[in-house]
GROMACS .gro file of C-alpha atoms in nm:
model
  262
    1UNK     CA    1  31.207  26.152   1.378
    2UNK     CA    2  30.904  26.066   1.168
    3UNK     CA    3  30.683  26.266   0.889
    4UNK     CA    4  30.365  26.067   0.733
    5UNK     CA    5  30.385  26.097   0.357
    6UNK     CA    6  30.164  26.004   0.083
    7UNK     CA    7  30.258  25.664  -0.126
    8UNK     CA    8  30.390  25.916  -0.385
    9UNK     CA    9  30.672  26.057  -0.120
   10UNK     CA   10  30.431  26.431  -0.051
   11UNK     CA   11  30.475  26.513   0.308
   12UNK     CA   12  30.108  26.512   0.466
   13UNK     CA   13  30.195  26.608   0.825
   14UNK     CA   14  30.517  26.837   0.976
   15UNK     CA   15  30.750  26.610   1.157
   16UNK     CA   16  30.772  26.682   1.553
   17UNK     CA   17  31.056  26.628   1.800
   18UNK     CA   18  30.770  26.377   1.960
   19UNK     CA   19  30.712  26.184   1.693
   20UNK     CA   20  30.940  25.841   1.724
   21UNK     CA   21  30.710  25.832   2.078
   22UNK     CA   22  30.432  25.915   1.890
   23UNK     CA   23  30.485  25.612   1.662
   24UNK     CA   24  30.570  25.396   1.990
   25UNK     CA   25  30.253  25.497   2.078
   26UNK     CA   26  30.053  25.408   1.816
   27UNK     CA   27  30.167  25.069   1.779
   28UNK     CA   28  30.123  24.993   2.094
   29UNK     CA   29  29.747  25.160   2.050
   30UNK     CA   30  29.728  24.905   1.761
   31UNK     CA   31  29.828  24.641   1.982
   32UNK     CA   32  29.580  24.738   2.224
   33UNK     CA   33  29.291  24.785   2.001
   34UNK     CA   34  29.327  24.407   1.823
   35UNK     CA   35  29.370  24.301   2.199
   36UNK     CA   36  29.039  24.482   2.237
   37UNK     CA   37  28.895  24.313   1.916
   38UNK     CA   38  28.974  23.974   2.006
   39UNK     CA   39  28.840  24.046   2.390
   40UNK     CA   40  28.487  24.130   2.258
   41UNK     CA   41  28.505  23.811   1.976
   42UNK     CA   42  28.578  23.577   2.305
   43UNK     CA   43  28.273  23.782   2.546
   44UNK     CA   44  28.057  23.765   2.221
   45UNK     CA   45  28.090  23.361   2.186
   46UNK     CA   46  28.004  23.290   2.560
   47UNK     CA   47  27.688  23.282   2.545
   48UNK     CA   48  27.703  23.090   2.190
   49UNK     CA   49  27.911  22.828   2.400
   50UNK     CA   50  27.683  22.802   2.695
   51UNK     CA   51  27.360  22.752   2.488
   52UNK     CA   52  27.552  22.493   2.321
   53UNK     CA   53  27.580  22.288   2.584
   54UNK     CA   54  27.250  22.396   2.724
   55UNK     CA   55  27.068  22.229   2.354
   56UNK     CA   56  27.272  21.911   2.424
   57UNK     CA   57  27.120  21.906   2.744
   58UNK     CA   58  26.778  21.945   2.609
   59UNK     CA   59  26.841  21.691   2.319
   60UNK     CA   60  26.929  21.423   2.601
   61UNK     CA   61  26.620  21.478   2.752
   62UNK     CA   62  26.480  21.464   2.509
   63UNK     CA   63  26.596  21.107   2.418
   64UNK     CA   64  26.486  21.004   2.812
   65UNK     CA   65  26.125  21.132   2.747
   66UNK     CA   66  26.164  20.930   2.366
   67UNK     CA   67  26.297  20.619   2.505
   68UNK     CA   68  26.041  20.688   2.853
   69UNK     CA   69  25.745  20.645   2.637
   70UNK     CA   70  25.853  20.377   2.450
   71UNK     CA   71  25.885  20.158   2.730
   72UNK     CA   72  25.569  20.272   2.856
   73UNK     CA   73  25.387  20.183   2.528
   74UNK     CA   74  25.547  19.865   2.508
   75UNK     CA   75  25.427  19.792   2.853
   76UNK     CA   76  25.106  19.869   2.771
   77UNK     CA   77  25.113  19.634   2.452
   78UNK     CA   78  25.245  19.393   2.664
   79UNK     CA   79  24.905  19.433   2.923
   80UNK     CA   80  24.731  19.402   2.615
   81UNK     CA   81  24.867  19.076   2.485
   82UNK     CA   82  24.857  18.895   2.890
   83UNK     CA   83  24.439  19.017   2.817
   84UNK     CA   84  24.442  18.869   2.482
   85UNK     CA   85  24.601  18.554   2.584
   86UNK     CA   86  24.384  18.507   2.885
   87UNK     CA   87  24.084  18.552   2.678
   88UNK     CA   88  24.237  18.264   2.413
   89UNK     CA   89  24.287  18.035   2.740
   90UNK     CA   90  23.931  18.101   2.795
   91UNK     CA   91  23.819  18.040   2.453
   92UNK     CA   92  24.038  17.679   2.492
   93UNK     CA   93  23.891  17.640   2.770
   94UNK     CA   94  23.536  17.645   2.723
   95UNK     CA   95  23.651  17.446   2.347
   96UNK     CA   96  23.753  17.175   2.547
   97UNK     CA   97  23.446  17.128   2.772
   98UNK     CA   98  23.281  17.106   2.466
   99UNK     CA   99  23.416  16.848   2.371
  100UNK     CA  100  23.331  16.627   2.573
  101UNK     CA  101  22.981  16.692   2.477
  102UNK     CA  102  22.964  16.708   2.103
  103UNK     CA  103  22.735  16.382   1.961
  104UNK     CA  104  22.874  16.379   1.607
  105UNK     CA  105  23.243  16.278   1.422
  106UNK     CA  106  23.190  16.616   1.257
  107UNK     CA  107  23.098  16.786   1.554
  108UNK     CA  108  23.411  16.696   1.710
  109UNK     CA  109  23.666  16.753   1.407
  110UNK     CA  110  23.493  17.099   1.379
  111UNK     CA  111  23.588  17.134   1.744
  112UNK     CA  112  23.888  17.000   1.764
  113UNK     CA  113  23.992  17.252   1.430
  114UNK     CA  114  23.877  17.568   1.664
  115UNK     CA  115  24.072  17.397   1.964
  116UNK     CA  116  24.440  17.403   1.731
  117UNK     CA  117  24.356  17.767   1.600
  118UNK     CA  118  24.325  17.878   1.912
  119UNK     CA  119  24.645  17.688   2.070
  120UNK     CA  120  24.857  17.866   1.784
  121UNK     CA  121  24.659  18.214   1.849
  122UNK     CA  122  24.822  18.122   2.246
  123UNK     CA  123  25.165  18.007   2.143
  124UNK     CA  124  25.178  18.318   1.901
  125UNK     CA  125  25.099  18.582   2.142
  126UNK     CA  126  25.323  18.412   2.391
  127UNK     CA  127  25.613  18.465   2.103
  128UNK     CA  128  25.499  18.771   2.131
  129UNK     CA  129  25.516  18.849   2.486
  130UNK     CA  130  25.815  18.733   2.535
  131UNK     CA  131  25.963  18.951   2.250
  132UNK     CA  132  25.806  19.219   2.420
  133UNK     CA  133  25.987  19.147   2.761
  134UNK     CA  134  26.317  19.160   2.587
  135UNK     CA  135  26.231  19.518   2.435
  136UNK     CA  136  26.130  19.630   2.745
  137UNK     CA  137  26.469  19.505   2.913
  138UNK     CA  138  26.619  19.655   2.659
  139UNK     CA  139  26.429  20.037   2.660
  140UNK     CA  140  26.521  19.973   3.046
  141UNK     CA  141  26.868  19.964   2.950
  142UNK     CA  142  26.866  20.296   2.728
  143UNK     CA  143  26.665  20.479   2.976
  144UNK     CA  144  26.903  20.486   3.245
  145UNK     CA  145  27.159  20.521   3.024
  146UNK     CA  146  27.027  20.831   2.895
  147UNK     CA  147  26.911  20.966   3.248
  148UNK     CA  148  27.324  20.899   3.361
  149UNK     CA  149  27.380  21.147   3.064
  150UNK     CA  150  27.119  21.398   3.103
  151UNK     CA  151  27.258  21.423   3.478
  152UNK     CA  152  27.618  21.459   3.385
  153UNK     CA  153  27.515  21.701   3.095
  154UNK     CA  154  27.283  21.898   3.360
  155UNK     CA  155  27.592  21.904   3.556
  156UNK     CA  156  27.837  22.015   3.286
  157UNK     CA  157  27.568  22.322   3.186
  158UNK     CA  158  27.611  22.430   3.546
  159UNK     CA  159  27.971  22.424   3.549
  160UNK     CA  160  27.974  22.577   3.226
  161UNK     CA  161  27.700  22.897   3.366
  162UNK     CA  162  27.971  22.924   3.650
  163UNK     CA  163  28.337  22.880   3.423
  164UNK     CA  164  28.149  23.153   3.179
  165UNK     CA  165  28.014  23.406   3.464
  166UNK     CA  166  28.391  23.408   3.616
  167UNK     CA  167  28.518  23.419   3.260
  168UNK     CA  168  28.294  23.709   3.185
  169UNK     CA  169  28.418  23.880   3.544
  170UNK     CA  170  28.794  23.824   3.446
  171UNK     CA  171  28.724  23.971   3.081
  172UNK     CA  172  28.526  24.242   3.142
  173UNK     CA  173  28.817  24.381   3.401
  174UNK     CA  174  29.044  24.327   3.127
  175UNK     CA  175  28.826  24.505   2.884
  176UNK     CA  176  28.786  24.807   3.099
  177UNK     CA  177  29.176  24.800   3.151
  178UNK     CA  178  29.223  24.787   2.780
  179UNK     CA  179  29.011  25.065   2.686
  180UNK     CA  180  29.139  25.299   2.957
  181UNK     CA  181  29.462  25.266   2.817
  182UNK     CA  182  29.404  25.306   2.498
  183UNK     CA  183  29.190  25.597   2.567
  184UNK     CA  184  29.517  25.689   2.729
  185UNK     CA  185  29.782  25.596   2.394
  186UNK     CA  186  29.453  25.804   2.185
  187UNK     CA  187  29.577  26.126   2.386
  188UNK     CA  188  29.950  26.063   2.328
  189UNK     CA  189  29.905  26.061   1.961
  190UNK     CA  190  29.843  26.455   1.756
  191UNK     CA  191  29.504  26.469   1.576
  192UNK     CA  192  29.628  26.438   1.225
  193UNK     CA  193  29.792  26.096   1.276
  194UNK     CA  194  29.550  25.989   1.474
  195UNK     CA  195  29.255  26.037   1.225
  196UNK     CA  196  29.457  25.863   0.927
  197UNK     CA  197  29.504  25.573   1.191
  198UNK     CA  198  29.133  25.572   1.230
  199UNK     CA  199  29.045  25.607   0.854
  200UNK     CA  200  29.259  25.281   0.844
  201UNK     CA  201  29.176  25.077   1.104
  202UNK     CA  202  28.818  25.114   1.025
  203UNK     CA  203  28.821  24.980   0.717
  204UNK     CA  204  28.840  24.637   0.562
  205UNK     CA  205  29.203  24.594   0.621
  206UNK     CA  206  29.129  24.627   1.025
  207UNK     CA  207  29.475  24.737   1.088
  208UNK     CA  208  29.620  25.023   0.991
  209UNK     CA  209  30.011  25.023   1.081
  210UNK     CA  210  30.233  24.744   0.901
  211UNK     CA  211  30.589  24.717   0.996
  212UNK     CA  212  30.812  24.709   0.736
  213UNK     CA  213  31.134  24.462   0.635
  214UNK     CA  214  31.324  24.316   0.404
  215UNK     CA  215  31.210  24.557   0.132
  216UNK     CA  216  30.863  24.425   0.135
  217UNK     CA  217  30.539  24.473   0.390
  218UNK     CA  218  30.519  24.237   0.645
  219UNK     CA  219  30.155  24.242   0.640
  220UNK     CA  220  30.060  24.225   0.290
  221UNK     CA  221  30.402  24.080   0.161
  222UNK     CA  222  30.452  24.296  -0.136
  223UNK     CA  223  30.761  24.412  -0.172
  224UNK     CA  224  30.860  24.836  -0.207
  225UNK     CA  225  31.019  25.011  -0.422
  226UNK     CA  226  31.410  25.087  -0.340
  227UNK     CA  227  31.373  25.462  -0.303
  228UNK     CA  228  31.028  25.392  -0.132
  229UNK     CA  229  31.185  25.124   0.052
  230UNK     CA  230  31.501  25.396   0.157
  231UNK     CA  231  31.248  25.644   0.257
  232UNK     CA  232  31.052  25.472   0.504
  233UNK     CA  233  31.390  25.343   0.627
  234UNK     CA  234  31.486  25.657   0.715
  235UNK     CA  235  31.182  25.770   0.936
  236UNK     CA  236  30.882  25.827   0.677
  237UNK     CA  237  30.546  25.709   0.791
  238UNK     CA  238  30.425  25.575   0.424
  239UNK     CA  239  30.118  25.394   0.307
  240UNK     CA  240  30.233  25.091   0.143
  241UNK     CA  241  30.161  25.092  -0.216
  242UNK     CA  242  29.965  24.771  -0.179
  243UNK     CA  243  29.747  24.756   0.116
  244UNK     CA  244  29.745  25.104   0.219
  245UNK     CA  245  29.880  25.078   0.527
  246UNK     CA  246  30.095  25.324   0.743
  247UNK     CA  247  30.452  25.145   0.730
  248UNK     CA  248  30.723  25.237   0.980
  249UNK     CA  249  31.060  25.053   1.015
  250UNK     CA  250  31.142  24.964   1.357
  251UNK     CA  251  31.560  24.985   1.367
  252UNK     CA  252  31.566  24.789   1.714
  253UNK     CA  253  31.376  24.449   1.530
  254UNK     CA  254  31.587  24.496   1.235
  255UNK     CA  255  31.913  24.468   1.436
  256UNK     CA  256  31.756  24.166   1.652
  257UNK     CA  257  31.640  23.951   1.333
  258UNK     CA  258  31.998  24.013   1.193
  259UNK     CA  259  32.160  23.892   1.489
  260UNK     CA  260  31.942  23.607   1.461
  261UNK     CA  261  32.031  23.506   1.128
  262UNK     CA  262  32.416  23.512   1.165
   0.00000   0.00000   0.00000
């Protein structure tokens, strides 16, 4: 049988022929309720996970539209140095049918200096062309590399909106399971108890029952005193000196870790 006691050794509640299923009870209720905690932590970070993949998806197009108009500007550089070239040819062009033409040495050397600026203005914007070529083979080259992976990311955010939907399905039937049995274990366990579980639970140290062994609290690790250690030993829910919460000595573990250490 068990009786809850203050950490000073005061019986708080009378001890009932129900109570060791009492205490069954509300460890399995705590067992229940962190199930329950951890259930609601994994259906809270769905969504977080789907609209993570859902931003990578948007960043990769992103870099299609970036890398789309790049190539499109260079192309339309490129337009604009084949016009500026063909109006340098023209220039040459008309240079050199002046030549032929001109009546004076001076004349012609003047000439002739327009005719070579004009051949390097040609072979420079030809450089130029042709560099731009290569950067547009090369934005070619990222944009189809970065449509392939905005496809396969559009494809992973879909399998991702179907993996979470069934995930959702599966834990929400869990959840409802959970809760109707621990609305179930909440019935088992007398009002008293039940309220210092709450008070407990609710608080900082999210648990409230700590199994106790080895003279010390296996949640907080402290160790207990040997008559407090005796007492909840023999049966006395006590709040550990420490962390304050309920600890209860479970005779069947204690036998099973001492057969394990022989």
């Amino acid at each position: 049988m068990y009786r809850t006691a203050d950490c000073h050794g005061r019986g708080v509640l009378d001890s009932k022929p129900s109570m060791d299923v009492q205490l069954e009870s509300l460890i399995r209720l705590q067992q229940v309720d962190i199930k329950i905690s951890q259930l609601l932590e994994t259906i809270a970070a769905i969504p977080g996970n789907l609209r993570s993949v859902e931003e990578k998806l948007q960043q990769q197009k992103l870099a299609v539209e970036q890398v789309e108009k790049a190539a499109v500007g260079e192309e339309v550089r490129r337009r604009r140095l084949e016009s500026d070239r063909k109006d340098q040819q023209q220039k040459l062009a008309k240079y050199r049918d002046q030549s032929s033409s001109v009546k004076t040495n001076e004349q012609f050397h003047a000439l002739q200096h327009e005719i070579g600026f004009v051949e390097a203005e040609i072979r420079r914007i030809e450089d130029e062309e042709l560099a731009s070529m290569i950067k547009s083979e090369s934005f070619e080259t990222q944009r189809s590399e970065a449509r392939k992976a905005a496809s396969l990311q559009a494809k992973l955010v879909e399998e991702e909106k179907e993996r979470a939907r069934i995930a959702s399905l599966s834990h929400e039937d869990e959840l409802a399971a959970l809760k109707k049995e621990r609305d179930k274990l909440r019935k088992g366990v007398n009002e008293p108890l039940l309220a210092q579980y709450d008070r407990i639970a609710s608080s900082s140290r999210k648990t409230a029952l700590a199994r106790a062994e080895g003279q010390r609290c296996l949640s907080c690790q402290m160790s207990l005193r040997p008559q407090f250690w005796n007492q909840v030993r023999e049966g006395t829910l006590l709040n550990c000196e420490s962390c304050g919460r309920l600890l209860y000595f479970d005779p069947a573990l204690h036998t099973a870790s001492q057969s394990a250490t022989r």
